[in-house]
CSV table of N, CA, C and O in Angstrom, one decimal:
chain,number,residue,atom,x,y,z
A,23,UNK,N,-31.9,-3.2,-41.4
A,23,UNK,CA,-30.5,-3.0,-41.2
A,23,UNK,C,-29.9,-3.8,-40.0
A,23,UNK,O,-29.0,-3.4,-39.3
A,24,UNK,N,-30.5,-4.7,-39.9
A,24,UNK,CA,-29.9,-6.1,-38.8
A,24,UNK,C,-28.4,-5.9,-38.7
A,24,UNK,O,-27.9,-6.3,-37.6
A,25,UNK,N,-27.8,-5.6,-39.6
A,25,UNK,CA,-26.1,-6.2,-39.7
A,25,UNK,C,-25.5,-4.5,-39.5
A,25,UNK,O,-24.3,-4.4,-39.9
A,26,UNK,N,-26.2,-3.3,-39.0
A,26,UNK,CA,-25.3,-2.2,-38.8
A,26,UNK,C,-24.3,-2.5,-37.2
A,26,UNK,O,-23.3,-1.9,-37.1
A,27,UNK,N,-24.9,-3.5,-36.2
A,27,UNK,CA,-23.8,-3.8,-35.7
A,27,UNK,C,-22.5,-4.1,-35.5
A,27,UNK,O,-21.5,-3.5,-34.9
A,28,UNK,N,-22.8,-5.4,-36.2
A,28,UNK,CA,-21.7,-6.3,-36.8
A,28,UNK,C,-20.9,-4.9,-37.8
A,28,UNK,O,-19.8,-4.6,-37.4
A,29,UNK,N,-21.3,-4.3,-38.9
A,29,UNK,CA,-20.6,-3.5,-39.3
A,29,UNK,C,-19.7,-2.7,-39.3
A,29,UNK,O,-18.6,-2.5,-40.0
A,30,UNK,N,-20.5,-2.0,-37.8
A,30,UNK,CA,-19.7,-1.0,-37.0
A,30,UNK,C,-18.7,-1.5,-36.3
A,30,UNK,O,-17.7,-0.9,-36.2
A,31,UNK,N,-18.9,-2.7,-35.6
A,31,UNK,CA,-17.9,-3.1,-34.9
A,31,UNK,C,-16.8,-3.6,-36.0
A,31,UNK,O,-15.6,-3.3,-35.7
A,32,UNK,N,-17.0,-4.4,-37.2
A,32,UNK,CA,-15.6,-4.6,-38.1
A,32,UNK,C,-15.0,-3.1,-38.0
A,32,UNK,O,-14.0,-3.0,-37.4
A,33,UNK,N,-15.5,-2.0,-38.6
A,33,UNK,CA,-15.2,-1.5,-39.3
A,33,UNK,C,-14.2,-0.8,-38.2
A,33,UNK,O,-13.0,-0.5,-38.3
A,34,UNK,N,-15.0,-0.5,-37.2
A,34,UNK,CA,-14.0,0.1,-35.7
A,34,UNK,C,-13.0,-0.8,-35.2
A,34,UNK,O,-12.0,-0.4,-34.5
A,35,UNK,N,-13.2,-1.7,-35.4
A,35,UNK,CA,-11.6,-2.4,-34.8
A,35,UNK,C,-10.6,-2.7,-36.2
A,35,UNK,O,-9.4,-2.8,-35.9
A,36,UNK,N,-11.0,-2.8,-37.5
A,36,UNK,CA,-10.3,-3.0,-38.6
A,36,UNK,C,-9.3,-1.1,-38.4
A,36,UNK,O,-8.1,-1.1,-38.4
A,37,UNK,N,-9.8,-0.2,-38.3
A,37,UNK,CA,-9.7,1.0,-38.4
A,37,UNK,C,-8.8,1.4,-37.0
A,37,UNK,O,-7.6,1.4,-37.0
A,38,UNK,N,-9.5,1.5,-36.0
A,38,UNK,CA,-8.8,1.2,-34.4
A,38,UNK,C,-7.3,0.6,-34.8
A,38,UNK,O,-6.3,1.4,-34.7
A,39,UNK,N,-7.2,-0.8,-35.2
A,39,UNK,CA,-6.1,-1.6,-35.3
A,39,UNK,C,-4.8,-0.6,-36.3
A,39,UNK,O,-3.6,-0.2,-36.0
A,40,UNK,N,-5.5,-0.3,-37.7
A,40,UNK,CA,-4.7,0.4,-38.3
A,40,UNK,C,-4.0,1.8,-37.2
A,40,UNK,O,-2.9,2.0,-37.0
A,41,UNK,N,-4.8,2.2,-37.0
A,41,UNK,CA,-4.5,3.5,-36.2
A,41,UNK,C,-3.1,3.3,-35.2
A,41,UNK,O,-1.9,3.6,-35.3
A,42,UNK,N,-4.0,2.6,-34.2
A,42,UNK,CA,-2.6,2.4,-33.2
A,42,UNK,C,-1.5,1.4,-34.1
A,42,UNK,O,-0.4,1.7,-33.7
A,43,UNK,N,-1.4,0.7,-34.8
A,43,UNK,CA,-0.3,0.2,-35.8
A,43,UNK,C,0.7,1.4,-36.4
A,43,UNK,O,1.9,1.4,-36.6
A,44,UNK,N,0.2,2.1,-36.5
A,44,UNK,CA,1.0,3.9,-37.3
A,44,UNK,C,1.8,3.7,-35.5
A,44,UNK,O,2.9,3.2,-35.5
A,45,UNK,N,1.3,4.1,-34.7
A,45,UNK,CA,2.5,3.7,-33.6
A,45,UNK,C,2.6,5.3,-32.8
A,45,UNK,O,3.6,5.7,-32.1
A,46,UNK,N,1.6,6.0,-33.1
A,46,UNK,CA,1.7,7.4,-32.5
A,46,UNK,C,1.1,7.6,-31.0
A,46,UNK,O,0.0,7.3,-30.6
A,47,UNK,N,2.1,8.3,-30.4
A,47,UNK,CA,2.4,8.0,-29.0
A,47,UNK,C,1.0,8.9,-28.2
A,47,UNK,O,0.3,8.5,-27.2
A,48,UNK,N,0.8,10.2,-29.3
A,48,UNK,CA,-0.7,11.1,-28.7
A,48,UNK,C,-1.8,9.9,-28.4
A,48,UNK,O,-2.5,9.5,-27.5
A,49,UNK,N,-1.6,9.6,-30.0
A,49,UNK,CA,-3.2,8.7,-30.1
A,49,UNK,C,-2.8,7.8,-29.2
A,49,UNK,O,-3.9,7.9,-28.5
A,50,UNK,N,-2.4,7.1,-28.8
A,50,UNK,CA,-2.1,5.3,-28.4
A,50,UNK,C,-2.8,5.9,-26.8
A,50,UNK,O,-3.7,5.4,-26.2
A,51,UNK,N,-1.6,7.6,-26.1
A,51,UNK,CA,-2.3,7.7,-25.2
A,51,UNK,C,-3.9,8.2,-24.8
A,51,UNK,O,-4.3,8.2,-23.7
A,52,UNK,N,-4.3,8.5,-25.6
A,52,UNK,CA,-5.9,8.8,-25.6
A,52,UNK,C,-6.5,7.8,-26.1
A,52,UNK,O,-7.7,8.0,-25.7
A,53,UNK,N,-6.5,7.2,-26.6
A,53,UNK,CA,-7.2,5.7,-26.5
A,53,UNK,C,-7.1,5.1,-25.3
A,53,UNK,O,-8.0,4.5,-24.8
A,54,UNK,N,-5.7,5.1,-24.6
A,54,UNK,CA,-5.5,4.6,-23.2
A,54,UNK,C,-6.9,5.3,-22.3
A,54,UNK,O,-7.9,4.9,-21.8
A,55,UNK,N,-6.2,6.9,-22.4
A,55,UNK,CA,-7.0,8.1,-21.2
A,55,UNK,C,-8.2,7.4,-21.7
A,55,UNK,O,-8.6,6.8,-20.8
A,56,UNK,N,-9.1,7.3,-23.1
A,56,UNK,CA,-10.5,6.9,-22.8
A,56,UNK,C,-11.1,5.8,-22.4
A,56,UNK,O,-12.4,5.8,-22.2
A,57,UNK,N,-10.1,4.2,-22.4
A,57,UNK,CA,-10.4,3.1,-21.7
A,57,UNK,C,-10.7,3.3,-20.1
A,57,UNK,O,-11.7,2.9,-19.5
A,58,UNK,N,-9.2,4.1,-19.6
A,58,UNK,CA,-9.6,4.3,-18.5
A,58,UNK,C,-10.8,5.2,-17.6
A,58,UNK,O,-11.4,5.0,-16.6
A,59,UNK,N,-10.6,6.2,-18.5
A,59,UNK,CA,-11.7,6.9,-18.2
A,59,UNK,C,-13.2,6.2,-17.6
A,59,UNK,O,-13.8,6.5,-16.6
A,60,UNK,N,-13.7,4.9,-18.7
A,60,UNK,CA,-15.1,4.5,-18.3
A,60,UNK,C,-15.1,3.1,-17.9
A,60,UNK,O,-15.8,2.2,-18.3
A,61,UNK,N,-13.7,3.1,-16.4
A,61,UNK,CA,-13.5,2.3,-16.0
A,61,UNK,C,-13.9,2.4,-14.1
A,61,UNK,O,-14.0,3.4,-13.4
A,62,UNK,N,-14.3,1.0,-13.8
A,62,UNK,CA,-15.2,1.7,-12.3
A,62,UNK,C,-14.3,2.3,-11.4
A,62,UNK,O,-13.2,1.8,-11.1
A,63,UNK,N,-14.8,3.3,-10.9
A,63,UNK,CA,-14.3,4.3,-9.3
A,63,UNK,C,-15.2,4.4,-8.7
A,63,UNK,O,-15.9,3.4,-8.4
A,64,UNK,N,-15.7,5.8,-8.3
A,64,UNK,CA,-16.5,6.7,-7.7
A,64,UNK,C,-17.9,6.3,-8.1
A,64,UNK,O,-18.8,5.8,-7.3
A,65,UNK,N,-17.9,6.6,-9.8
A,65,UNK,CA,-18.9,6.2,-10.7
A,65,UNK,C,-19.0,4.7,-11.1
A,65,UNK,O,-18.1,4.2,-11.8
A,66,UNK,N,-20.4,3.6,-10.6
A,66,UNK,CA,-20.1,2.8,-11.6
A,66,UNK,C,-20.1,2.6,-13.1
A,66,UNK,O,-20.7,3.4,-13.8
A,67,UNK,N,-19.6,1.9,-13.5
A,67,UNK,CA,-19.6,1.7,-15.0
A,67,UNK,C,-21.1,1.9,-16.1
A,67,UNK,O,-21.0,2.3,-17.3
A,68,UNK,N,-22.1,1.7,-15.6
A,68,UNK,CA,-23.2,2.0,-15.9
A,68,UNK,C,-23.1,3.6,-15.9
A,68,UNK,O,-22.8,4.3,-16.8
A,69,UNK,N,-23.4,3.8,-15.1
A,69,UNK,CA,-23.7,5.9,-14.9
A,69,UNK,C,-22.5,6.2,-16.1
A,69,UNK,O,-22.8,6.6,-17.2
A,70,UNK,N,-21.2,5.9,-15.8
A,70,UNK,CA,-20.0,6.6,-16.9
A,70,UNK,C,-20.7,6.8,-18.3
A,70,UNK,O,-21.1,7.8,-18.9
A,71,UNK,N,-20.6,4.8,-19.0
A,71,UNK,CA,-21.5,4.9,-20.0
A,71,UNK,C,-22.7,5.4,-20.6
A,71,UNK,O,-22.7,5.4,-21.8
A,72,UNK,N,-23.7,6.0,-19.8
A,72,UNK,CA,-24.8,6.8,-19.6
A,72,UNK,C,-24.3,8.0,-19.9
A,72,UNK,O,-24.3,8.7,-20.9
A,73,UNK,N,-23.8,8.1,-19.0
A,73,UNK,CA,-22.5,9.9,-19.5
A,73,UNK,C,-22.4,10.1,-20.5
A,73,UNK,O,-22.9,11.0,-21.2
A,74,UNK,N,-21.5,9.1,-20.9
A,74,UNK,CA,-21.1,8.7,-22.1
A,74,UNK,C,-21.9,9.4,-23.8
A,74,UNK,O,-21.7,10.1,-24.7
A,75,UNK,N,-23.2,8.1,-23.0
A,75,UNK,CA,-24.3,8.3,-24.2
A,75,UNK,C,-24.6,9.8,-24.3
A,75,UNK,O,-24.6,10.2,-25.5
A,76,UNK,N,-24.7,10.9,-23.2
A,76,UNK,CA,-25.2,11.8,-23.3
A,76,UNK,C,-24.6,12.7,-24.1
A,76,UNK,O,-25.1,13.3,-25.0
A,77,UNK,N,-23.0,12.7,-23.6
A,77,UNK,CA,-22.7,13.7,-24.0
A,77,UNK,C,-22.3,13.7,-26.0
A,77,UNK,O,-22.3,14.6,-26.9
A,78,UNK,N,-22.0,12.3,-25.8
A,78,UNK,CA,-22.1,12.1,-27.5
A,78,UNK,C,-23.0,12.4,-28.4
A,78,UNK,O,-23.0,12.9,-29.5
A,79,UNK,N,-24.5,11.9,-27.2
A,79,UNK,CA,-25.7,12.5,-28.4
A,79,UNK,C,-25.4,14.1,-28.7
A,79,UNK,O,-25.5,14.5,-29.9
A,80,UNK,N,-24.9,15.2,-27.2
A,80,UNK,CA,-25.2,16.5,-27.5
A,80,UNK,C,-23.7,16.8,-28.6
A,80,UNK,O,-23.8,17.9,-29.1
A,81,UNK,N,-22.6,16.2,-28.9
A,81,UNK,CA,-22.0,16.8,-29.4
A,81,UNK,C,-22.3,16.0,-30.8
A,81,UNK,O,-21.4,16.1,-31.7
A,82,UNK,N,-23.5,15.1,-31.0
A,82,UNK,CA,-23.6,14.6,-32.3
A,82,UNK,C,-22.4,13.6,-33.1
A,82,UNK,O,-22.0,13.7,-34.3
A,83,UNK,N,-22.2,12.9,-32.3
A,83,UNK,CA,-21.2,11.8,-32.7
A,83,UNK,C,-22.4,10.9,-33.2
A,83,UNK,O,-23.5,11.2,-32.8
A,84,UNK,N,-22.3,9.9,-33.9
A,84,UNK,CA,-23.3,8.8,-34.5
A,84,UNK,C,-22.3,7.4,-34.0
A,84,UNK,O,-22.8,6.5,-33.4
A,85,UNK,N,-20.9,7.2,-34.4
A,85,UNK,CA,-20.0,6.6,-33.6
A,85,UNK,C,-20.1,6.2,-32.6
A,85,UNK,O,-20.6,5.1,-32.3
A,86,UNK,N,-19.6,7.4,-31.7
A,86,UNK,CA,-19.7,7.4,-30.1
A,86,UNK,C,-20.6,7.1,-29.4
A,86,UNK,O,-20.4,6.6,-28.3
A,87,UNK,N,-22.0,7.5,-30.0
A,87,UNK,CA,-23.7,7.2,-29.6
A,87,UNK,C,-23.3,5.5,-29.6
A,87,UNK,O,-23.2,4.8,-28.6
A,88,UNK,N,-22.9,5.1,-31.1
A,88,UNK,CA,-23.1,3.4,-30.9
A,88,UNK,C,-22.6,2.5,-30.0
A,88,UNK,O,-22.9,1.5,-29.5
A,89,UNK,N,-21.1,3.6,-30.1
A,89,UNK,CA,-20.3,3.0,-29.0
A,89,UNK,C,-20.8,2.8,-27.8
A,89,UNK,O,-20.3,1.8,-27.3
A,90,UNK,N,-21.7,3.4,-27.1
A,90,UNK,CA,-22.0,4.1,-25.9
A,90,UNK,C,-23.2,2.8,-25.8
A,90,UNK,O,-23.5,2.3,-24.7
A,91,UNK,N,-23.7,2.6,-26.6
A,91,UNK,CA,-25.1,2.1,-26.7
A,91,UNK,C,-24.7,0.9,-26.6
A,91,UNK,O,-25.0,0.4,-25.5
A,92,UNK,N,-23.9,0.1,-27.7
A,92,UNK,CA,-24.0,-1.2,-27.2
A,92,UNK,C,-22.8,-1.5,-25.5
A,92,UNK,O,-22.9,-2.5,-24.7
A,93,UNK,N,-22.1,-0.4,-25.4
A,93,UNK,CA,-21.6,-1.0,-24.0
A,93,UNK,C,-22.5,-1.1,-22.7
A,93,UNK,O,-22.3,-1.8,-21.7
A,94,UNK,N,-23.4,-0.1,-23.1
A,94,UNK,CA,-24.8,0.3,-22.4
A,94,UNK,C,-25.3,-1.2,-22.1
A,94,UNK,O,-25.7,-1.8,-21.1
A,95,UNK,N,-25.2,-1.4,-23.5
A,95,UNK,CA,-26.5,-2.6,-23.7
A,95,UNK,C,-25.9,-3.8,-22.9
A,95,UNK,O,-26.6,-4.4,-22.1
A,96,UNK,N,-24.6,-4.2,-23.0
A,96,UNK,CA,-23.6,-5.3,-22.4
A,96,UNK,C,-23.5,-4.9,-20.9
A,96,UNK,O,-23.4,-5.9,-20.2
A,97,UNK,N,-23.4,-3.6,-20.1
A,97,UNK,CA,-23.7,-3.6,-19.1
A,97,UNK,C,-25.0,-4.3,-18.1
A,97,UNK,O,-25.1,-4.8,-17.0
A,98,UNK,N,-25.8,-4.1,-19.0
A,98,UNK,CA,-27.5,-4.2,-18.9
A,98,UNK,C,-28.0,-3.1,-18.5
A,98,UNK,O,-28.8,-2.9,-17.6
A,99,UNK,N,-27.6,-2.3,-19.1
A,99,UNK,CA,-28.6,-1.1,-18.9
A,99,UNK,C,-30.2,-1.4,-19.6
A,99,UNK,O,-30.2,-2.3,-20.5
A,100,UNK,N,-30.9,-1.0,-19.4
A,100,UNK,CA,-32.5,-1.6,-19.5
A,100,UNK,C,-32.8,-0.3,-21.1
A,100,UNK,O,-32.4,0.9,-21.3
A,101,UNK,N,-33.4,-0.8,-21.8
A,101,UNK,CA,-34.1,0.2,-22.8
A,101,UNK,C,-34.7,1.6,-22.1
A,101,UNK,O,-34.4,2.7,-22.6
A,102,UNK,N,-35.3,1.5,-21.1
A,102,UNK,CA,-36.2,2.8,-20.6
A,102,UNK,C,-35.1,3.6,-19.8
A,102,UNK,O,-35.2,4.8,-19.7
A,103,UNK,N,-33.9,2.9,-19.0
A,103,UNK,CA,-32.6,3.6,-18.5
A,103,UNK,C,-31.7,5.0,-19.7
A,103,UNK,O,-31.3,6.1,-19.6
A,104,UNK,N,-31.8,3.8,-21.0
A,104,UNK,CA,-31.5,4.3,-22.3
A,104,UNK,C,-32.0,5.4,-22.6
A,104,UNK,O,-31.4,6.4,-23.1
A,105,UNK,N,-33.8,5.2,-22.5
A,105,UNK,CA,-34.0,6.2,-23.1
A,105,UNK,C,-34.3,7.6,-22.2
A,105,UNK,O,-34.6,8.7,-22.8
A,106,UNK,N,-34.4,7.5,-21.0
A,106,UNK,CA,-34.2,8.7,-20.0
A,106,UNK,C,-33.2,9.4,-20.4
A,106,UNK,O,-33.4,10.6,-20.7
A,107,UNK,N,-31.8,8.8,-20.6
A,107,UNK,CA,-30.7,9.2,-20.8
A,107,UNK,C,-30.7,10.2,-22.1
A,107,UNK,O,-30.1,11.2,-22.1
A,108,UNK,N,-31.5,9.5,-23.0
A,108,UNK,CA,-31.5,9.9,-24.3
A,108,UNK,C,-32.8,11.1,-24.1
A,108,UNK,O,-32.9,11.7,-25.2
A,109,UNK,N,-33.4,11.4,-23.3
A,109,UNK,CA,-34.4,12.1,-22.8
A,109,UNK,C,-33.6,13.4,-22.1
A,109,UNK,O,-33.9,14.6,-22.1
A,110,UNK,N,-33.1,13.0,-22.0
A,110,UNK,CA,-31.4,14.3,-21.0
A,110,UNK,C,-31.2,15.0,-22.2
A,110,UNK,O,-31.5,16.2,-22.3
A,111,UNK,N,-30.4,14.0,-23.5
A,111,UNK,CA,-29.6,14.2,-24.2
A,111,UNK,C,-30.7,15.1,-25.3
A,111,UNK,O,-30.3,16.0,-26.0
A,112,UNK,N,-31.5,14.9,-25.2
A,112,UNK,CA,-32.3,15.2,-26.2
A,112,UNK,C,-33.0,17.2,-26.0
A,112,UNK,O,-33.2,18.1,-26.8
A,113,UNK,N,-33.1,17.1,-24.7
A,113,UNK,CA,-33.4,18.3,-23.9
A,113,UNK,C,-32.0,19.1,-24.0
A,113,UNK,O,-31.9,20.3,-24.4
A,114,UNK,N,-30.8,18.3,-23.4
A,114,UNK,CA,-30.3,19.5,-23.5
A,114,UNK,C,-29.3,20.1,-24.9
A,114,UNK,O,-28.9,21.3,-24.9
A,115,UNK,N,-29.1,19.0,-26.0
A,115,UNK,CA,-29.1,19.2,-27.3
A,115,UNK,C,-29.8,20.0,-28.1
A,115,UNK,O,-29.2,20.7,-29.0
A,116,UNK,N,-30.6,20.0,-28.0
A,116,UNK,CA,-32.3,20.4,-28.6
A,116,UNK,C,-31.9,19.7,-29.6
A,116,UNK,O,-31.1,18.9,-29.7
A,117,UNK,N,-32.9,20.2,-30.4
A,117,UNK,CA,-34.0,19.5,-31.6
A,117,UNK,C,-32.7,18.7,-32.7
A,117,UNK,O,-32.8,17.7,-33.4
A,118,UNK,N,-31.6,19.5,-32.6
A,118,UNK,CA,-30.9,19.2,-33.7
A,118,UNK,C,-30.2,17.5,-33.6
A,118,UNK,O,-29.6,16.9,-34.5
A,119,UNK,N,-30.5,17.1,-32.0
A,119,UNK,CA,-29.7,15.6,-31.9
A,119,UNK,C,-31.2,14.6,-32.5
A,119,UNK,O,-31.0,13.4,-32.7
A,120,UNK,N,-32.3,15.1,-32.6
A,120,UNK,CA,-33.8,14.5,-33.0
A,120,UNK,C,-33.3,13.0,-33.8
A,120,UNK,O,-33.6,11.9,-33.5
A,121,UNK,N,-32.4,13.4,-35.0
A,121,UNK,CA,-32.4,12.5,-35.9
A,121,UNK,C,-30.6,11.5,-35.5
A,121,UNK,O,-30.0,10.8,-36.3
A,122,UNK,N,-30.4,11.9,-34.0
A,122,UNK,CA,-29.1,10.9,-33.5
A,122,UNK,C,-30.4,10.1,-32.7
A,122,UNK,O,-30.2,8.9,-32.6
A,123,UNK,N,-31.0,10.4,-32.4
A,123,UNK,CA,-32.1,10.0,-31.3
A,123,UNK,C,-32.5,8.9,-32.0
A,123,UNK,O,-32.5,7.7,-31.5
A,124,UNK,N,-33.0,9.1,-33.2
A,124,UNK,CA,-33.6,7.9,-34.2
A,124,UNK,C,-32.4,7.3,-34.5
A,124,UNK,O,-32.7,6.2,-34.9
A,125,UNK,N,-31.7,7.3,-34.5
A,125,UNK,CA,-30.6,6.2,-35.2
A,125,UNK,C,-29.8,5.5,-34.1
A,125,UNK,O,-29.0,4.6,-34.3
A,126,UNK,N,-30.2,6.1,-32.9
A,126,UNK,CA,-30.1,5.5,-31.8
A,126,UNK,C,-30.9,4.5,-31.6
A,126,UNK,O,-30.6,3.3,-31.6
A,127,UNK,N,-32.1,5.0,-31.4
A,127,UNK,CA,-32.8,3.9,-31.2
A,127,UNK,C,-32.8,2.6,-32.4
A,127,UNK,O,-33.0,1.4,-32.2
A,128,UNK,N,-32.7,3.2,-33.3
A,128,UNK,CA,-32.6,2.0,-34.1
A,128,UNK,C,-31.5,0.7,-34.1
A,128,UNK,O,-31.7,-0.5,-34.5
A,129,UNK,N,-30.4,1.3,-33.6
A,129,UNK,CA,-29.2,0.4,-33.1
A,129,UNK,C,-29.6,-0.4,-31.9
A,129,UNK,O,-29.5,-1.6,-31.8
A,130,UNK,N,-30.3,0.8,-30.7
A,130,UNK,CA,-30.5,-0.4,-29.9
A,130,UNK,C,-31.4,-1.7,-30.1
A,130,UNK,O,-31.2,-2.8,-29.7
A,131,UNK,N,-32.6,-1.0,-30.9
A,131,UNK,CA,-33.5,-2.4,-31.6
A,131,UNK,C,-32.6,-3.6,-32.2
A,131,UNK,O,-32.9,-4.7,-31.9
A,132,UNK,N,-31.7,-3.5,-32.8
A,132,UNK,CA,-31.0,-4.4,-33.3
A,132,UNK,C,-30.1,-4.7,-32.3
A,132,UNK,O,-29.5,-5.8,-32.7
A,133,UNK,N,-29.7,-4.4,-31.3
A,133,UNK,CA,-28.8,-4.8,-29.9
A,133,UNK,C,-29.8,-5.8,-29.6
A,133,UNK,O,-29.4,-6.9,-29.2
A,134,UNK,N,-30.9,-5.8,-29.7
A,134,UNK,CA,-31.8,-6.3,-28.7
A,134,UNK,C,-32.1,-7.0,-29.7
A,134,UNK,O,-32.5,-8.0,-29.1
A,135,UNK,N,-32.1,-7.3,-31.3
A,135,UNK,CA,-32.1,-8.5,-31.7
A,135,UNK,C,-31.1,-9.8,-31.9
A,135,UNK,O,-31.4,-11.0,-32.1
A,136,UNK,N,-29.5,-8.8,-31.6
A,136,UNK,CA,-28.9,-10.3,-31.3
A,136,UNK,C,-28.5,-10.7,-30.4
A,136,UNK,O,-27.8,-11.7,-30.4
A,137,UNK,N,-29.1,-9.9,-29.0
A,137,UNK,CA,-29.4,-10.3,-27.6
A,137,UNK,C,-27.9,-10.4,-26.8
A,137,UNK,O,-27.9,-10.8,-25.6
């Protein structure tokens, strides 16, 4: 499944684009509030993203995990950073994020094949 990247990214900005085009003032600003959100302060951009990953794994997004993963990955966060993270997420989820965990990893395998 080499091309779940590329997928997810059409499919999120084909979708993204429609959305903010409808022109609605909530959404447009929470897409704003979450750009800015995992933008650097206090935290750098690495740790946010990490955040990120975590808390998406525990509320079971598959989305948001990808999301998280490849910005992860374009930061340079390192595979074993990833997977501590996912080591957090996994503990404090329990068992039920098991199979976000694998499909995590699987996305990053393919991050890491189109480098």
């Amino acid at each position: 499944m080499a091309n779940q990247v590329q997928e997810f990214n059409e499919y999120r900005a084909k979708m993204n684009e429609k959305l903010l085009a409808d022109n609605n003032k909530i959404i447009k600003r929470i897409f704003n509030l979450d750009t800015n959100a995992y933008a650097e302060g206090a935290l750098d951009v690495k740790t946010k993203e990490l955040l990120g990953l975590v808390a998406s794994t525990v509320l079971r997004c598959d989305d948001c995990i990808k999301y998280h993963l490849e910005t992860s990955f374009k930061e340079g966060i390192t595979k074993e950073e990833m997977m501590e993270a996912m080591g957090i997420a996994t503990l404090v989820g329990g068992t039920i994020v098991i199979p976000h965990l694998r499909r995590a990893y699987e996305f990053w395998e393919d991050l890491e094949e189109q480098g």
